[in-house]
Amino acid sequence: MRVGTIGVFLASALLANCAGKVDYIPPQVYSNATNTKTINKSKEQVWSELIPALSKDFFVINNLDKSSGLINVSYAGDPSSYIDCGTITSYVKNARGERTYTFNGAEKYKQYEIMTNDNLIFVERKADLEGRMNIIVSESGKNQSVLTANTRYILTVSSRVSDVAGNQVSQNNMISFNTGGVGQGRETICRPNGKLEQTILGLVN
């Protein structure tokens, strides 16, 4: 599957004997990922264990309401641990030889080259993830509770694209999707891998 070459055309010098292509493999579907867990403890017990555990981890607690069992937390950082945006491969061939760049579309930082219309283009690409999660602790029976984690993922991809003549263009692309969902970006398709929700569910046994 061929992906668009960054969506930006920059005027640059014609290079002789050049070749290149960009290929894209979409992310897999994580059908086994779950965001719900049944725990053989009361709601009070689960709440008492969960709040301190969240505070010790890398989450920021924004709001909590014990009566409803709702906790809202945030995560900001490296996207590649928690989402999959498929695999981008760029092949470039010119007088300096052949180069192949292969990376996950959710990689936090990548420098690579592409060839478009026989022009060599340099790309500096950054990806940042913000996750806003609603955690719900509900009572399902005597000494039994259900823990649920639902996340809103917001991925921001910033690209600085330049040519051999020094012409430069910057652009941002924001992709948003929910737990179990899919987001369509300018270059990639993104899916959560379920690990962020699993991290929450694993805080209480």
Coordinates of C-alpha atoms in Angstrom, one line a residue:
M1 CA 0.0 0.0 0.0
R2 CA 1.5 3.3 -1.0
V3 CA 1.2 6.2 1.4
G4 CA 1.2 9.9 0.5
T5 CA 4.7 11.4 0.7
I6 CA 4.1 13.8 3.6
G7 CA 1.5 15.9 1.7
V8 CA 4.0 18.7 0.9
F9 CA 5.9 19.4 -2.4
L10 CA 9.0 21.5 -2.2
A11 CA 10.8 22.9 -5.2
S12 CA 14.3 21.5 -5.3
A13 CA 17.1 20.8 -7.8
L14 CA 16.6 17.9 -10.2
L15 CA 18.9 15.0 -9.1
A16 CA 20.2 12.6 -11.7
N17 CA 19.9 8.9 -11.4
C18 CA 17.5 9.1 -8.4
A19 CA 14.9 6.7 -7.3
G20 CA 12.7 6.2 -4.3
K21 CA 9.4 5.1 -2.9
V22 CA 7.4 5.2 0.3
D23 CA 5.4 2.2 1.5
Y24 CA 3.0 1.8 4.3
I25 CA 1.7 -1.2 6.3
P26 CA -1.4 -0.4 8.5
P27 CA -1.4 -1.4 12.1
Q28 CA -2.8 -4.7 13.3
V29 CA -6.2 -5.0 14.9
Y30 CA -5.8 -5.7 18.7
S31 CA -9.0 -7.7 19.1
N32 CA -7.9 -9.4 22.3
A33 CA -7.3 -6.1 24.2
T34 CA -9.7 -5.5 27.1
N35 CA -10.5 -2.5 29.2
T36 CA -12.6 -4.2 31.9
K37 CA -11.7 -6.3 34.8
T38 CA -13.8 -8.0 37.5
I39 CA -12.2 -8.0 41.0
N40 CA -13.2 -10.0 44.0
K41 CA -13.1 -7.0 46.3
S42 CA -15.6 -4.4 47.4
K43 CA -15.8 -1.1 45.7
E44 CA -14.3 0.5 48.8
Q45 CA -11.3 -1.8 48.8
V46 CA -10.7 -1.3 45.1
W47 CA -10.9 2.5 45.5
S48 CA -8.5 2.5 48.5
E49 CA -5.9 0.5 46.5
L50 CA -6.3 2.3 43.2
I51 CA -5.9 5.9 44.2
P52 CA -2.5 5.5 45.9
A53 CA -1.3 3.3 43.0
L54 CA -2.3 5.9 40.4
S55 CA -0.4 8.6 42.4
K56 CA 2.8 6.5 42.4
D57 CA 2.6 5.8 38.7
F58 CA 3.1 8.2 35.7
F59 CA -0.5 9.3 35.6
V60 CA -1.8 12.7 36.6
I61 CA -5.1 12.6 38.5
N62 CA -7.3 15.4 37.2
N63 CA -10.6 14.7 39.0
L64 CA -12.2 12.0 41.2
D65 CA -15.6 11.4 42.6
K66 CA -15.8 8.5 45.1
S67 CA -19.6 8.4 45.2
S68 CA -19.9 7.7 41.5
G69 CA -16.6 5.7 41.3
L70 CA -15.2 8.0 38.5
I71 CA -11.6 9.0 38.2
N72 CA -10.2 11.1 35.4
V73 CA -6.4 10.8 34.7
S74 CA -4.0 12.0 32.0
Y75 CA -0.9 10.6 30.4
A76 CA 1.5 12.5 28.2
G77 CA 4.6 11.1 26.5
D78 CA 6.0 8.6 24.1
P79 CA 3.2 7.3 21.8
S80 CA 4.9 4.1 20.7
S81 CA 4.3 2.2 23.9
Y82 CA 0.5 2.6 23.7
I83 CA -0.5 3.0 20.1
D84 CA 0.3 1.5 16.8
C85 CA 0.3 3.6 13.7
G86 CA 1.6 1.0 11.3
T87 CA 5.0 0.8 9.6
I88 CA 6.4 3.4 7.2
T89 CA 9.3 2.4 4.9
S90 CA 11.1 5.0 2.7
Y91 CA 13.6 3.8 0.1
V92 CA 15.9 6.3 -1.4
K93 CA 18.6 5.8 -4.1
N94 CA 20.8 8.6 -5.5
A95 CA 24.5 9.3 -6.2
R96 CA 25.3 8.8 -2.4
G97 CA 23.9 5.2 -2.6
E98 CA 20.8 3.4 -1.3
R99 CA 19.1 4.1 2.0
T100 CA 16.1 2.4 3.6
Y101 CA 14.3 3.9 6.6
T102 CA 11.7 1.7 8.4
F103 CA 9.8 2.8 11.5
N104 CA 6.5 2.7 13.4
G105 CA 4.3 5.7 12.6
A106 CA 3.9 6.2 16.3
E107 CA 7.7 6.6 16.9
K108 CA 8.4 9.7 19.1
Y109 CA 11.2 11.0 16.9
K110 CA 12.5 10.1 13.4
Q111 CA 14.7 11.7 10.8
Y112 CA 14.6 10.2 7.3
E113 CA 14.6 11.0 3.6
I114 CA 12.1 10.5 0.9
M115 CA 12.3 10.9 -2.9
T116 CA 9.4 12.7 -4.6
N117 CA 9.4 13.7 -8.3
D118 CA 13.1 12.9 -8.4
N119 CA 13.7 15.5 -5.6
L120 CA 15.4 14.5 -2.3
I121 CA 13.4 15.6 0.7
F122 CA 14.5 15.5 4.3
V123 CA 12.0 14.9 7.0
E124 CA 12.2 15.5 10.7
R125 CA 9.2 14.0 12.4
K126 CA 8.0 14.2 16.0
A127 CA 5.0 12.5 17.6
D128 CA 3.5 13.3 21.0
L129 CA 0.6 11.5 22.7
E130 CA -1.9 12.8 25.2
G131 CA -4.3 10.3 26.8
R132 CA -7.3 11.3 28.8
M133 CA -8.8 8.4 30.7
N134 CA -12.0 7.8 32.6
I135 CA -11.7 5.1 35.1
I136 CA -14.9 3.7 36.7
V137 CA -15.1 1.5 39.8
S138 CA -18.5 0.0 40.1
E139 CA -20.0 -2.6 42.5
S140 CA -21.2 -5.7 40.8
G141 CA -22.1 -7.9 43.8
K142 CA -21.2 -8.7 47.4
N143 CA -17.4 -8.2 47.6
Q144 CA -17.1 -7.9 43.9
S145 CA -16.4 -4.9 41.7
V146 CA -15.8 -4.0 38.0
L147 CA -12.9 -1.8 37.0
T148 CA -13.3 -0.1 33.6
A149 CA -10.8 2.2 31.8
N150 CA -11.8 4.2 28.7
T151 CA -9.2 6.5 27.0
R152 CA -9.4 9.4 24.6
Y153 CA -6.1 9.3 22.6
I154 CA -4.8 12.5 20.9
L155 CA -1.7 12.1 18.8
T156 CA 0.0 15.1 17.4
V157 CA 2.5 14.6 14.6
S158 CA 4.8 17.5 13.7
S159 CA 6.9 17.4 10.6
R160 CA 9.6 19.7 9.3
V161 CA 10.2 19.0 5.6
S162 CA 13.2 20.6 3.7
D163 CA 14.9 20.1 0.4
V164 CA 18.5 20.3 -0.8
A165 CA 18.2 24.0 -1.5
G166 CA 17.2 24.7 2.1
N167 CA 13.5 25.4 1.4
Q168 CA 11.5 24.4 4.4
V169 CA 7.9 23.7 5.4
S170 CA 6.4 22.7 8.8
Q171 CA 3.1 21.1 9.4
N172 CA 1.1 19.5 12.2
N173 CA -1.4 16.6 12.0
M174 CA -3.7 15.7 14.9
I175 CA -5.2 12.2 15.1
S176 CA -7.8 11.4 17.8
F177 CA -9.5 8.1 18.7
N178 CA -10.9 6.2 21.6
T179 CA -10.2 2.8 23.4
G180 CA -10.8 0.1 20.8
G181 CA -11.2 2.6 18.0
V182 CA -9.2 3.8 15.0
G183 CA -7.9 7.2 13.9
Q184 CA -7.2 8.3 10.4
G185 CA -4.3 10.7 9.9
R186 CA -2.7 12.4 6.9
E187 CA -0.1 9.7 6.6
T188 CA -1.1 6.9 8.8
I189 CA -3.9 4.9 10.5
C190 CA -3.6 4.6 14.3
R191 CA -5.0 2.1 16.8
P192 CA -4.5 1.7 20.5
N193 CA -2.7 -1.5 21.5
G194 CA -4.6 -1.8 24.9
K195 CA -1.5 -1.5 27.1
L196 CA -2.5 1.8 28.6
E197 CA -5.8 0.4 29.8
Q198 CA -4.0 -2.8 30.9
T199 CA -1.7 -0.8 33.0
I200 CA -4.6 0.7 35.0
L201 CA -6.4 -2.7 35.3
G202 CA -3.1 -4.2 36.7
L203 CA -2.9 -1.7 39.6
V204 CA -5.5 -3.7 41.6
N205 CA -5.5 -7.5 41.9

